[in-house]
Amino acid sequence: MDTGLTPADVAASPAGGKPHLDAKNGPLVKLLFLALLALGLAFGAHALYQDVMDAGMTPSSWLPLLLLGVALLIALGFEFVNGFHDTANAVATVIYTHSLPPHVAVVWSGVFNFLGVLVSSGAVAFGIISLLPVELILQVGSGAGFAMVFALLIAAILWNLGTWWLGLPASSSHTLIGSIIGVGVANALMHGRDGTSGVDWGQAIKVGWSLLLSPLVGFGLAALLLLVLRAVVKNRELYEEPKGNKPPPWWIRGLLVLTCTGVSFAHGSNDGQKGMGLIMLILVGTVPISYALNRAMPVDQMTQFAAVAQVTQASITRIAPGAAPADPRRVLSDYVRTKAPTPELLPALAAVTGSIGEQVRSHGSLRQVPATLVANVRNDMYLASEAIRFVQKEPSIAFDADGRANLDAFKRQVDAATKFIPLWVKVVVAIALGLGTMVGWKRIVVTVGEKIGKTHLTYAQGASAELVAMTTIGAADAFGLPVSTTHVLSSGIAGTMAANRSGLQWGTIRNLLMAWVLTLPAAIALSGSLYWLFVHLF
């Protein structure tokens, strides 16, 4: 592959072991970029069209489809910016240790970001969605729903672009969480409620802890790992700085490429899910007949689905035998929003659970649910799943072992029916993230490679920081928690500099901390303002 590096470029590389970062992309790289971009857009458009046609949808107006197209492009734009903003951290160590030429490293990282997205579980995606206001999730195809999606995505993109322009490794995860909170608070205030009621603060705090602790984990574990390496591995080559532009010994080079690959893969599997979750929210609201329910669920599972719903309804009725309220969906919606149980809660949950089971039983499969009922069935399933999630944590509600097992089984069934991600969504997000990795990486790479420590990055420091980042992100992904590649890796490099007594550039550290502190309030203010504006425009 033509990387754009020539012998003259190498000879002109800066002194002191700094890599040459200004080489132009070769024509093959540009052609590959354009081909992948065209392929991704064509594949996504064809798959979307095919799904809509298979479902027999005949649009009565082109406006929702136009809004769908714009929303999908903005969501993919967020992932594209995420790629060159966050993934630059993954390639900084292999570039500054001369383990890989810059453009080879960027393409390599892009490929493994792509693969990471494809194998992701979806847990992070739907964990992010659960932070959104329940009334907007249930009506995401409305004007307010589109205003929500546009506001939080545009706010996240603007802040990411601003921090990238300044060369600050800010967190895309942090930004998106702030944008979601801003929309939730603004929506509550616009409906005359207390702003604190617009967000699932329990889930927000859980995510916040992961974002807060991940840089501390990165700093501490990377420093500790470097010290352990010094005690165990006595080969002095591992602890040296690069000599000019000479690549490291093959075994060190292999280690650094392996850790870069791991960070890129983990980043794709975690960060790629944020865009996937929002795209699914857009699809559910705009073309519910195709995406509100998982039409791929086997027919032979439907009998079991209906049976589990029946026994779950019976379990709930045993401890709350009262009559169902007139509007059980409103009761569940209020509970999911406020987390305040009322005497009507369990009878309402029993009624909605029974209704879901009856709908599944009567239609035989999710593909056979009439178009006019799809959105309502999906909303019932979403409300039941969220209500069960909170009911199971209520100390005042005591189910026996069988009752809890039934609730768990029923929740798994409805989640399988509503929380799914089609392959084409994973592919287009993977392409957007991978292509983003190939663009705009230089600013963040320079900050990570040159401006955190006072000395050049050693091989052991690069390997320690990347190994910790790879492990931390992978663990967070397993628990369905979003973490920041930026925070973990940047703090990991700072930790190795501290452990190595190399000294830190406190001006850069202060800027990083400032970006970390300001990201949340800035994203909240920006998305809340945009949401107010868009609600009045739609």
XYZ file of C-alpha atoms in Angstrom:
538
model
C 0.000 0.000 0.000
C 1.248 3.486 -0.857
C 1.499 5.281 2.478
C 2.623 8.572 1.006
C 6.066 8.344 2.663
C 9.122 8.737 0.414
C 12.835 8.513 1.257
C 12.925 12.292 1.083
C 10.132 12.481 3.641
C 12.007 10.205 6.016
C 15.209 12.170 5.599
C 13.342 15.368 6.337
C 11.784 14.005 9.528
C 12.238 16.222 12.590
C 15.165 15.572 14.816
C 14.962 13.943 18.196
C 13.021 10.907 17.059
C 9.850 12.811 16.224
C 7.864 11.200 13.403
C 7.165 12.962 10.128
C 3.445 13.758 10.239
C 3.059 16.030 7.219
C 3.363 13.451 4.437
C 0.491 13.629 1.980
C -1.818 10.702 1.429
C -0.934 8.686 -1.630
C -3.475 8.320 -4.453
C -4.236 4.745 -3.420
C -5.239 5.849 0.087
C -7.491 8.593 -1.304
C -9.085 6.186 -3.745
C -9.656 3.655 -0.951
C -11.244 6.340 1.233
C -13.676 7.477 -1.485
C -14.523 3.911 -2.459
C -15.326 2.923 1.129
C -17.402 6.080 1.615
C -19.441 5.400 -1.525
C -19.776 1.703 -0.666
C -20.975 2.453 2.864
C -23.591 4.993 1.766
C -24.840 2.757 -1.055
C -25.004 -0.323 1.170
C -26.874 1.531 3.915
C -29.354 3.126 1.499
C -30.034 -0.199 -0.242
C -30.490 -2.100 3.022
C -32.846 0.564 4.388
C -34.883 0.560 1.164
C -35.049 -3.243 1.162
C -36.220 -3.372 4.793
C -38.931 -0.795 4.110
C -40.124 -2.603 0.977
C -40.110 -6.000 2.713
C -42.337 -4.585 5.423
C -44.800 -3.332 2.807
C -44.546 0.291 3.891
C -46.066 2.921 1.594
C -45.116 6.393 2.875
C -47.961 8.921 2.916
C -45.494 11.822 3.088
C -41.867 12.228 2.059
C -41.079 14.623 4.915
C -40.445 11.899 7.556
C -38.173 10.059 5.119
C -36.293 13.281 4.379
C -35.842 13.885 8.102
C -34.764 10.256 8.452
C -32.049 10.736 5.838
C -30.779 13.934 7.456
C -30.802 12.371 10.942
C -28.905 9.290 9.734
C -26.255 11.439 8.039
C -25.824 13.516 11.212
C -25.528 10.351 13.337
C -22.899 8.962 10.966
C -21.185 12.362 11.036
C -20.916 12.042 14.821
C -19.223 8.654 14.445
C -16.933 10.050 11.737
C -15.788 12.872 14.023
C -15.516 10.363 16.871
C -13.120 8.345 14.704
C -10.572 11.050 14.081
C -11.019 12.588 17.514
C -10.796 9.523 19.747
C -8.882 6.977 17.705
C -5.916 9.300 17.249
C -5.077 8.306 20.804
C -4.734 4.668 19.789
C -2.175 5.373 17.059
C -0.086 7.989 18.891
C 2.150 5.447 20.611
C 2.991 3.379 17.511
C 3.656 6.559 15.537
C 5.905 8.172 18.157
C 7.865 4.969 18.706
C 8.260 4.516 14.911
C 6.633 1.103 15.138
C 4.442 1.986 12.147
C 4.562 4.861 9.647
C 1.773 7.375 10.421
C -0.537 6.612 7.509
C -0.100 2.863 7.840
C -0.930 3.162 11.560
C -4.063 5.198 10.834
C -5.357 2.753 8.203
C -4.506 -0.204 10.457
C -6.395 1.369 13.354
C -9.336 2.146 11.100
C -9.621 -1.494 10.034
C -9.722 -2.747 13.619
C -12.172 -0.039 14.667
C -14.362 -1.386 11.865
C -14.075 -4.955 13.164
C -14.729 -3.854 16.751
C -18.010 -2.225 15.744
C -19.149 -5.329 13.860
C -18.785 -7.643 16.875
C -20.186 -5.212 19.474
C -23.006 -6.455 21.681
C -25.317 -3.424 21.702
C -25.390 -3.181 25.516
C -23.683 0.221 25.512
C -25.992 1.474 22.753
C -29.181 0.817 24.695
C -27.600 1.942 27.979
C -27.118 5.359 26.352
C -30.709 5.439 25.067
C -32.087 4.711 28.538
C -30.790 8.131 29.652
C -33.219 9.903 27.310
C -36.624 11.217 28.469
C -39.180 8.410 28.280
C -41.841 10.550 26.565
C -39.431 11.426 23.749
C -38.340 7.807 23.312
C -41.979 6.773 22.957
C -42.647 9.549 20.412
C -39.300 9.812 18.671
C -41.004 10.060 15.267
C -42.687 13.313 16.307
C -41.314 16.818 15.816
C -40.032 16.871 19.395
C -38.371 13.499 18.846
C -36.488 14.733 15.790
C -35.604 17.925 17.658
C -34.096 15.760 20.408
C -31.991 13.692 17.995
C -30.769 16.697 16.010
C -29.975 18.723 19.117
C -27.917 16.128 20.943
C -25.999 14.997 17.849
C -25.218 18.494 16.550
C -24.166 19.660 20.024
C -21.826 16.663 20.373
C -20.332 17.214 16.913
C -19.760 20.938 17.491
C -17.994 20.412 20.824
C -15.897 17.567 19.449
C -14.847 19.658 16.466
C -13.993 22.621 18.690
C -11.783 20.624 21.044
C -10.179 18.809 18.102
C -9.340 22.137 16.466
C -7.543 23.149 19.663
C -5.754 19.789 19.764
C -7.419 18.798 23.038
C -8.181 15.081 23.499
C -11.734 15.562 24.794
C -14.078 12.620 25.262
C -16.825 11.866 22.728
C -18.552 9.742 25.383
C -18.472 12.615 27.858
C -19.820 14.974 25.195
C -22.704 12.725 24.180
C -23.764 12.102 27.782
C -23.786 15.865 28.406
C -25.850 16.413 25.258
C -28.413 13.825 26.369
C -28.685 15.400 29.823
C -29.121 18.839 28.234
C -32.039 17.632 26.106
C -33.645 15.905 29.101
C -33.379 18.964 31.350
C -34.643 21.307 28.613
C -37.576 19.017 27.834
C -38.605 18.895 31.502
C -38.366 22.677 31.923
C -40.365 23.283 28.733
C -43.164 21.111 30.146
C -43.269 22.985 33.446
C -41.473 20.304 35.459
C -38.389 20.447 37.611
C -35.327 20.126 35.366
C -34.012 17.245 37.456
C -36.978 15.084 36.401
C -35.931 14.983 32.745
C -33.109 12.443 33.076
C -32.674 8.948 34.484
C -30.206 10.165 37.096
C -29.530 6.678 38.432
C -28.278 5.575 35.018
C -26.544 8.939 34.499
C -24.654 8.575 37.787
C -23.653 5.021 36.857
C -22.288 6.257 33.526
C -20.736 9.285 35.222
C -18.790 7.092 37.615
C -17.375 5.109 34.701
C -16.297 8.337 32.984
C -14.847 9.714 36.228
C -12.973 6.615 37.307
C -11.626 5.538 33.915
C -8.919 8.252 33.693
C -7.881 7.576 37.310
C -7.691 3.872 36.491
C -5.689 4.683 33.362
C -3.201 6.857 35.271
C -2.726 4.492 38.203
C -2.634 1.160 36.373
C -0.355 2.387 33.581
C 2.106 3.755 36.154
C 1.934 0.510 38.123
C 2.352 -1.642 35.009
C 5.447 0.295 33.985
C 6.984 -0.257 37.431
C 6.136 -3.978 37.270
C 7.732 -4.234 33.836
C 10.888 -2.615 35.175
C 11.027 -5.176 37.977
C 10.316 -8.209 35.765
C 11.704 -7.458 32.302
C 15.350 -6.442 32.488
C 15.970 -5.877 28.778
C 17.094 -2.245 28.608
C 15.909 -1.815 25.017
C 12.304 -1.770 26.221
C 12.869 1.359 28.317
C 14.711 3.410 25.718
C 13.502 6.237 23.537
C 13.535 5.742 19.754
C 16.902 6.453 18.139
C 16.169 8.881 15.340
C 13.581 7.367 13.024
C 14.792 3.794 13.494
C 12.004 1.287 14.273
C 12.307 -0.619 17.558
C 13.476 -4.244 17.723
C 10.957 -6.642 16.169
C 9.618 -7.975 19.483
C 9.013 -4.487 20.879
C 7.477 -3.399 17.599
C 5.160 -6.406 17.671
C 4.100 -5.607 21.234
C 3.297 -1.980 20.387
C 1.384 -2.876 17.222
C -0.556 -5.511 19.182
C -1.596 -3.018 21.886
C -2.535 -0.405 19.268
C -4.673 -3.049 17.575
C -6.344 -3.924 20.873
C -7.154 -0.308 21.714
C -8.567 0.286 18.217
C -10.722 -2.843 18.407
C -11.953 -2.013 21.922
C -12.680 1.572 20.891
C -14.795 0.363 17.983
C -16.709 -2.123 20.126
C -17.508 0.548 22.760
C -17.684 3.936 21.056
C -19.283 2.639 17.884
C -22.336 1.624 19.854
C -23.254 5.207 20.720
C -24.056 6.003 17.110
C -25.813 2.669 16.626
C -28.166 3.307 19.522
C -29.150 6.720 18.199
C -29.609 5.402 14.653
C -31.942 2.701 15.961
C -33.906 5.334 17.856
C -34.260 7.320 14.624
C -35.321 4.244 12.645
C -37.874 3.161 15.249
C -39.515 6.580 15.197
C -39.518 7.051 11.421
C -40.150 3.584 9.988
C -41.563 1.622 12.960
C -43.062 -1.116 10.803
C -39.528 -2.142 9.799
C -37.518 -1.476 12.962
C -39.776 -1.094 16.007
C -39.905 -4.879 16.476
C -37.312 -7.510 15.676
C -38.939 -9.119 12.669
C -36.125 -11.674 12.507
C -37.158 -13.404 15.750
C -38.080 -17.050 14.945
C -41.738 -17.981 14.896
C -41.109 -20.975 17.164
C -40.103 -18.582 19.979
C -43.495 -16.861 19.971
C -45.309 -19.622 21.878
C -42.693 -19.444 24.610
C -42.896 -15.635 24.548
C -46.657 -15.700 25.133
C -46.310 -18.337 27.880
C -43.651 -16.333 29.732
C -45.842 -13.220 29.528
C -48.765 -15.174 31.012
C -46.833 -16.570 33.982
C -45.214 -13.167 34.596
C -48.625 -11.511 34.670
C -49.760 -14.150 37.176
C -46.674 -13.539 39.359
C -47.380 -9.803 39.478
C -51.082 -10.311 40.139
C -50.332 -12.577 43.120
C -48.706 -9.753 45.064
C -50.943 -6.970 43.665
C -54.375 -8.415 42.915
C -56.070 -5.048 42.392
C -57.927 -4.048 39.236
C -55.909 -2.528 36.400
C -56.062 1.288 36.138
C -57.936 2.902 33.269
C -54.684 3.920 31.517
C -51.935 1.455 32.544
C -49.463 2.844 29.998
C -49.646 6.305 31.514
C -49.001 4.820 34.963
C -45.901 2.991 33.720
C -44.669 6.034 31.800
C -45.005 8.237 34.895
C -43.203 5.651 37.003
C -40.304 5.281 34.553
C -39.979 9.069 34.473
C -40.327 9.770 38.225
C -39.216 6.432 39.806
C -42.008 6.971 42.380
C -44.120 3.794 42.844
C -47.870 4.138 43.354
C -50.533 1.564 44.325
C -51.504 1.415 40.637
C -48.008 0.458 39.485
C -48.096 -3.349 39.730
C -51.696 -3.730 38.421
C -50.670 -1.525 35.483
C -47.552 -3.636 34.855
C -49.628 -6.821 35.002
C -52.116 -5.394 32.498
C -49.454 -4.294 30.012
C -47.600 -7.609 30.373
C -50.788 -9.530 29.634
C -51.561 -7.289 26.656
C -48.095 -7.913 25.188
C -48.496 -11.675 25.576
C -51.938 -11.592 23.956
C -50.660 -9.537 20.993
C -47.780 -11.962 20.401
C -50.037 -15.016 20.751
C -52.778 -13.711 18.468
C -50.453 -12.657 15.619
C -48.129 -15.672 15.799
C -44.944 -13.724 15.021
C -43.638 -10.193 15.235
C -43.624 -9.972 11.433
C -47.403 -10.409 11.439
C -48.194 -7.535 13.825
C -50.289 -5.060 11.764
C -48.584 -1.829 10.789
C -51.120 0.198 12.770
C -50.214 -1.661 15.979
C -46.431 -1.985 15.645
C -45.533 1.295 17.366
C -47.955 0.660 20.233
C -46.701 -2.887 20.813
C -43.107 -1.685 20.785
C -43.892 1.112 23.247
C -45.658 -1.358 25.542
C -42.598 -3.606 25.471
C -40.256 -0.695 26.152
C -42.353 0.537 29.086
C -42.649 -2.975 30.541
C -38.900 -3.579 30.262
C -37.968 -0.248 31.865
C -40.609 -0.599 34.586
C -39.337 -4.097 35.454
C -35.771 -2.757 35.589
C -36.754 -0.230 38.246
C -39.306 -2.426 40.050
C -36.618 -5.026 40.692
C -34.670 -2.382 42.623
C -37.646 -1.196 44.703
C -37.129 -2.226 48.345
C -40.869 -1.865 49.010
C -41.797 -4.475 46.378
C -40.923 -8.047 47.301
C -41.189 -10.826 44.714
C -40.423 -14.429 45.618
C -37.707 -16.338 43.740
C -40.126 -17.632 41.092
C -41.579 -14.169 40.576
C -38.147 -12.608 40.069
C -37.181 -15.407 37.662
C -40.365 -14.784 35.667
C -39.702 -11.034 35.540
C -36.130 -11.657 34.362
C -37.271 -14.092 31.664
C -39.994 -11.758 30.416
C -37.615 -8.784 30.324
C -35.139 -10.801 28.263
C -37.927 -11.652 25.825
C -39.098 -8.079 25.290
C -35.521 -6.792 25.094
C -34.761 -9.330 22.369
C -37.833 -8.081 20.521
C -36.981 -4.370 20.779
C -33.257 -3.946 21.504
C -31.624 -5.245 18.347
C -29.261 -3.769 15.772
C -29.436 -4.865 12.107
C -26.169 -5.797 10.453
C -26.351 -2.916 7.972
C -26.447 -0.373 10.819
C -23.298 -1.909 12.294
C -21.603 -1.852 8.890
C -22.313 1.818 8.088
C -21.314 2.921 11.603
C -18.149 0.821 11.331
C -17.292 2.445 7.993
C -17.954 5.949 9.363
C -15.791 5.299 12.423
C -13.058 3.639 10.366
C -12.961 6.435 7.793
C -12.955 9.035 10.534
C -9.841 7.385 11.890
C -8.109 8.144 8.576
C -8.882 11.882 8.734
C -7.832 14.676 11.065
C -5.767 12.493 13.406
C -2.665 14.672 13.481
C -3.743 17.321 16.027
C -4.577 14.837 18.764
C -1.587 12.609 17.972
C 0.799 15.539 18.457
C -0.782 16.401 21.826
C -0.601 12.818 23.085
C 2.846 12.115 21.680
C 4.643 15.374 22.463
C 2.778 17.561 24.927
C 1.940 15.374 27.939
C 5.432 14.429 29.146
C 8.659 16.404 29.089
C 10.622 13.578 27.463
C 10.038 11.424 24.419
C 7.764 8.430 24.875
C 9.673 5.197 25.525
C 8.612 1.811 24.192
C 7.593 0.560 27.632
C 5.544 3.680 28.327
C 3.634 3.335 25.071
C 2.959 -0.367 25.619
C 1.869 0.151 29.257
C -0.576 2.957 28.444
C -2.127 1.093 25.518
C -2.399 -2.236 27.347
C -4.244 -0.564 30.233
C -6.515 1.342 27.828
C -7.334 -1.810 25.877
C -8.186 -3.754 29.040
C -10.213 -0.963 30.655
C -12.327 -0.300 27.564
C -12.894 -4.014 27.002
C -14.049 -4.488 30.596
C -16.407 -1.502 30.363
C -17.845 -2.899 27.152
C -18.588 -6.204 28.877
C -20.602 -4.328 31.543
C -22.398 -2.130 28.998
C -20.729 1.081 30.207
C -19.408 3.831 27.930
C -15.865 4.965 28.700
C -13.566 7.463 27.075
C -10.634 6.141 25.051
C -9.250 9.683 25.206
C -9.329 9.904 28.996
C -7.985 6.421 29.614
C -5.089 6.609 27.173
C -4.054 10.221 27.822
C -4.090 9.667 31.564
C -2.240 6.379 31.055
C 0.581 8.164 29.248
C 0.655 10.788 32.012
C 0.848 7.966 34.564
C 3.831 6.375 32.833
C 5.573 9.756 32.651
C 5.035 10.194 36.385
C 6.239 6.658 37.171
C 9.272 7.176 34.937
C 9.985 10.533 36.622
C 10.079 12.078 33.166
C 8.103 15.131 34.226
C 4.740 16.369 32.983
C 3.932 19.406 30.888
C 1.506 20.998 33.307
C 0.171 23.430 30.741
C -1.125 20.514 28.676
C -2.395 18.700 31.779
C -4.316 21.811 32.839
C -5.838 22.097 29.349
C -6.863 18.446 29.414
C -8.428 18.852 32.841
C -10.171 22.023 31.703
C -11.618 20.212 28.689
C -12.705 17.362 30.973
C -14.408 19.769 33.400
C -16.041 21.968 30.752
C -17.250 19.231 28.401
C -20.275 18.242 30.472
C -21.700 21.740 31.206
C -20.870 22.978 27.698
C -22.602 20.020 26.060
C -25.610 20.381 28.397
C -26.005 24.076 27.610
C -25.454 23.638 23.872
C -27.827 20.704 23.402
C -30.504 22.207 25.650
C -30.443 25.460 23.666
C -30.527 23.635 20.333
C -33.419 21.472 21.525
C -35.451 24.542 22.467
C -34.689 26.078 19.057
C -35.525 22.943 17.060
C -38.789 22.309 18.947
C -39.965 25.740 17.821
C -38.832 25.063 14.237
C -40.393 21.619 13.708
